[in-house]
Amino acid sequence: MVFRLLIIALGLLPSGLVAAEDSSPAATNVDRLMRRVDLVTVHHVEAPSNQQMVLTLARAIYQARQEAPPLDLARQISKMNRTSDYRELLTTCLEASTNPSHASRFALQALRQSLPGDCIELPAKEYRVREQLAANQYVGIGIVLGKSGNIPTAMKVFPGGPLDRVGGRDGDQIWTIDGTDVRKEEISTIVDLLRGPRGTQLQVGLKHTGTSIVVEKKLTRDVVPLRGLRDAEILERTIAFLDVDHFQASITQELRALEPSLREKGVQALILDLRNLRPARVHDVILFADALLPGGEIGTLNGRVLKAGEDAMLKNLPLAVLVDQTTRGSLEWLAASLQQAKRAIVVGDVTPGEPWGYSGFEINGEESFLMLPSQQLGLPSGQLLVNFGSLTRLPRQIGRRSRERWGVAPDVWVGGEMLEKAMRTGFKADRVAVEQAKEALLEVLTRIPQ
Amino acid sequence: MKLFLATFVALIGGAAMADDLRIPLALELMENRETLIVGCKDGTLASIDTKLGRVRQMLEIGGSITDVKKVSDTELLATNFENGEVLRLQIRQGRAEIAERKKVGDFPVSLSVDPWKKRAYIIDKWRQRVISVRFSPTLELQGSCQLPFIPREQLLLANGKQLLVADAQGGNLAVLNADTLEIRSIRQLPAHNIRGLALNPDGDRIFISHQRLNPLARTTFDDIHWGMTMSNVVREIPVSAVLNPKTNLVDESRIWNLGTTGNGAGDPDDLSFLESDEIVIAVGGTGQIFWGKFGDTAPTRIATGARPTALAIDEFSERIYVSNSLEDRISVLDFDRKKVVGSIEIARKDLMISAAGRGQQLFFNARLSHDGWMSCHSCHTNGHTNEQLADTFGDRSFGTAKRIPSLLGRAQTAPFGWLGNKANLESQIEATLESTMHHNGGGFTAQQVEDLVAFLKSLPSPPRFEVTSAANRGKLLFRELNCVRCHSGTAFTRNDAFEVGVRDEDGNTEFNPPSLLGIRYQRSFFHDGRFTSLESIFTEGNHQLDRPLTSNQLRDLTEYLRSL
């Protein structure tokens, strides 16, 4: 939860589209469009042809102009095979627009939406913060920023962080930064002022709750380590429930560090919640799977077979992972890999079937990055994650959804009438899968000789 | 087979010796714990009065003392690597005297003495042998056993009836019948640099210190920071599992990860079990002693000195002696206070450490890496190789793990790196410190690089053996097949990259031909270790052959390669 608060406090959108402003004065709108087409062509795992993308862009420009495209537009483009032809066509389309910048942005949005998976454009500084967070190397002063009484406030001060080290407390109001009064500034402005490279200094004027004096504190920006795993909740028969707050680079190390205390508590089985998470970096997921699997294949990455090392953590502890439609990309691949290796029971709803890993690519000449699916993930059996599993094993409700693609078929399905019934008896929706996983693990434990 | 020892002068345990440091490698308490014997790589045997904490005697034996083991309270065996001999010494009133010298093997590196004091076992490293000698009453050679890996450490089990022998580079563990030296099992752990073998006081569990390099992890800052790339561990395995050849040792293992985020534990070495059920581990790379119970997340760390590698435990006086091998100093630790309470210098007077000596200190120093997770030695074991794959940025990409090459005798084989993209040793070392080890603080000095270069230049090639008639025929075939197109000169390499019909995952097809010197000491070949024998390079890989080889030609050619 802390991580999600931080994301919001930093002004980052958890997902979806962020329109980047054109930060390069020299860049023409057509240049901007074609740079993205080129990046998609080179890096997207299911890239459409250039002609398809140009057609999407041209149609969207006509739509922005509130005009119907020519009937032979597709035919015209299908005859083109040179970049100069595409550029000429798009230039013509945009020149006829009364607001070419608006039409260009509209066209880019249409292009991104037409691509399989998410295609997100981020200003460079936001992208770098995301990377810092994914690596658990976020640099800051260690607070969750918000407003109280319309004044910028450290809603939470992270223990051990730079502000904590100089005596900052939860609820402290931030009145000045480097001598400037910031009380009336927007959150995004304050975020910009607080951010900076590791080791750089700033001076903050703080007003503690219940006092009237503003105290000046000198801070050094530093890495603020965040926990990706929340505290283990011990359920019946010492089954531990581990909620993943953020799947980050430190996740394997966090679980490894937790293992001795879990064993000390007599934990016999584990539930790992992979729901409601942002897509994780493929590399971090590979290392996590490697740490859990006692040898064998993890799966494939762009066709290359990945083999797990023989040593495994949480050895002899049965495992269940919770999944649903929010378990996407590399995380549904992780669930499928653990399921295929019979290392985990998968509990929950079917996953979306997006077997891709995401990477960010710098857009030349612009201070922004394009994040798109760039890695194809496959299963050890050679199967693709799409339409993985046996349909006959799934309840009828799944079939009725008539999805075009779906991913991991859970071993214990949670949804439909079962979910409704459980919720009627007082369970919160997200706890139903936890209960089901617990039941499944209890059954596994009865089969293990003590 | 005779040895060309002229080409191999001062190689001990794989690493060349800087001629200025003594390098204490082995410790043994004698004479009711009043005398501490220290075997040094420079051929000195130091005798220390433990009560006074002073050196009593420096016995200049010559050669290189690699191990010392007690036979009785006044009798000691020592291995001399350079001379290929075992020495029998009498210790009286703190003074050592050589009683017998016996030629045993060619490269003895470790010793063990059976519980009945009737027999001793010697590891002959480069010869890949275990040799047994009998006391009757002089030393007599009894038998030997050839191993398919380069051995180093050993431990007697089952009341001296079985001998456990560990790999010097990779993760092989062999169990031998101690009577007959017959191999009972050879199994492999996911491990390298096995340096410590110890039993718990009950004798039912073995503890092994070693490292693990994850080929899926990268040498990025993130992976190293979170301890994903190099693990430094103590592994516990029941003795019953080790003795049963059918048991999967990994299944039966428990792992104690040493080091935490922000504070690594590069190069765990010797370890000992105390009666208190605590384990003491010399962590060579960080210059510390770790002290705690198995699995402790925060064991006590005690800084001792440069590269502690050997321990001697005095339970009665509650003292631990630690050899800081690259500082010529013995640290004395106290049980109660868990801290250093004394220090005994054994260094030469007016010691001046040469550039190669300073380079050696850097080579074994894990503090050169981010948070101390690994040293150069962690991958290039004593200058050789740990036989693992590492995903570094040396090939300008990640995701294409490459075999770690040996550095022995390779200083003159520029260019460096699998793609041959580093023109000289300096640029290779700088790239390694920056992008592989993520040197702490981001800065290293030109002097440090120069010192490392000097050390690498001091590393000779591994020993070569006499050229047989088959090898002579193989030499002609080597020329006839035009192998010299890529593997030429005295180092059997070229300063260019060549297409050899293989492609890595990143699409690279041209590789700098690796030197063939010491190729007999490799267990895998090509950039990704795809071949596991010299023969398979030709039978499976058809490497640069314009025609199939007959079985005789294959034998001759591989025999020649093994002679290099």
PDB file of C-alpha atoms in Angstrom, chain B residues 20-24 40 42 46 55 58 327-330 344-353:
ATOM      1  CA  ASP B  20      57.798 -10.367  -0.936  1.00  0.00           C
ATOM      2  CA  LEU B  21      54.930 -11.666   1.194  1.00  0.00           C
ATOM      3  CA  ARG B  22      55.233 -14.875   3.177  1.00  0.00           C
ATOM      4  CA  ILE B  23      51.521 -15.697   2.753  1.00  0.00           C
ATOM      5  CA  PRO B  24      50.547 -17.910   5.705  1.00  0.00           C
ATOM      6  CA  CYS B  40      53.703 -20.214   4.459  1.00  0.00           C
ATOM      7  CA  ASP B  42      57.156 -18.689   0.601  1.00  0.00           C
ATOM      8  CA  ALA B  46      56.757 -20.302  11.464  1.00  0.00           C
ATOM      9  CA  VAL B  55      57.441 -16.006  16.872  1.00  0.00           C
ATOM     10  CA  MET B  58      61.170 -19.157  11.265  1.00  0.00           C
ATOM     11  CA  GLU B 327      49.091  -9.476   5.326  1.00  0.00           C
ATOM     12  CA  ASP B 328      51.537 -11.909   6.973  1.00  0.00           C
ATOM     13  CA  ARG B 329      49.768 -11.595  10.285  1.00  0.00           C
ATOM     14  CA  ILE B 330      47.999 -13.987  12.622  1.00  0.00           C
ATOM     15  CA  ILE B 344      51.253 -11.758  15.672  1.00  0.00           C
ATOM     16  CA  GLU B 345      53.408 -10.467  12.836  1.00  0.00           C
ATOM     17  CA  ILE B 346      55.304 -12.985  10.760  1.00  0.00           C
ATOM     18  CA  ALA B 347      56.285 -10.596   7.957  1.00  0.00           C
ATOM     19  CA  ARG B 348      59.853 -10.090   6.805  1.00  0.00           C
ATOM     20  CA  LYS B 349      61.667  -7.138   8.221  1.00  0.00           C
ATOM     21  CA  ASP B 350      61.688  -4.140   5.909  1.00  0.00           C
ATOM     22  CA  LEU B 351      58.896  -5.662   3.892  1.00  0.00           C
ATOM     23  CA  MET B 352      58.384  -3.924   0.573  1.00  0.00           C
ATOM     24  CA  ILE B 353      55.407  -5.236  -1.319  1.00  0.00           C
TER      25      ILE B 353
END
